[in-house]
Amino acid sequence: MSTAQYQVTGMTCGHCEASVREEVDGVAGVTDVQVSSATGSLTVTAAGDVDDAAILAAVTEAGYSAVRA
Amino acid sequence: MSTAQYQVTGMTCGHCEASVREEVDGVAGVTDVQVSSATGSLTVTAAGDVDDAAILAAVTEAGYSAVRA
């Protein structure tokens, strides 16, 4: 199990959080997603290693951009 | 046919606009909804008279508050 933290840009409200959560939840192996529009923080827990590229792609798919924190 | 304008508080993004649009669209008689998170403006067109109370209730249902402009 591993955890990775990201900084997401552009989220303004709970709907935005939900969009990010939904996409990141869909990444293979992800077991927990914590996201805050107030701080921009995104914390992802995965069964194995967190797949950075897949997480960043999921955030992009949701309409936002992120970097590994 | 009639049109009424409202000022909505609390919308921050396109998801918020969509939430308001969806609820207001569901009010009986409503034929067009224009909403902007940037300005907070909500313009509603209805087949007959616009039912103020129903529109305000729909905005509340979406999670925001509005006043007739």
PDB file of C-alpha atoms in Angstrom, chain A residues 12-13 15-16 19 64, chain B residues 12-13 15-16 19 64:
ATOM      1  CA  THR A  12     -13.518  26.023  -6.692  1.00  0.00           C
ATOM      2  CA  CYS A  13     -16.278  24.036  -5.016  1.00  0.00           C
ATOM      3  CA  HIS A  15     -18.727  19.834  -7.380  1.00  0.00           C
ATOM      4  CA  CYS A  16     -15.126  20.204  -8.506  1.00  0.00           C
ATOM      5  CA  SER A  19     -15.384  15.449 -10.296  1.00  0.00           C
ATOM      6  CA  TYR A  64      -8.096  20.302 -13.766  1.00  0.00           C
TER       7      TYR A  64
ATOM      8  CA  THR B  12     -18.221  29.457  -8.442  1.00  0.00           C
ATOM      9  CA  CYS B  13     -17.913  27.344 -11.575  1.00  0.00           C
ATOM     10  CA  HIS B  15     -20.650  22.724 -12.260  1.00  0.00           C
ATOM     11  CA  CYS B  16     -22.565  25.222 -10.132  1.00  0.00           C
ATOM     12  CA  SER B  19     -26.748  22.432 -10.969  1.00  0.00           C
ATOM     13  CA  TYR B  64     -27.627  28.355  -3.700  1.00  0.00           C
TER      14      TYR B  64
END
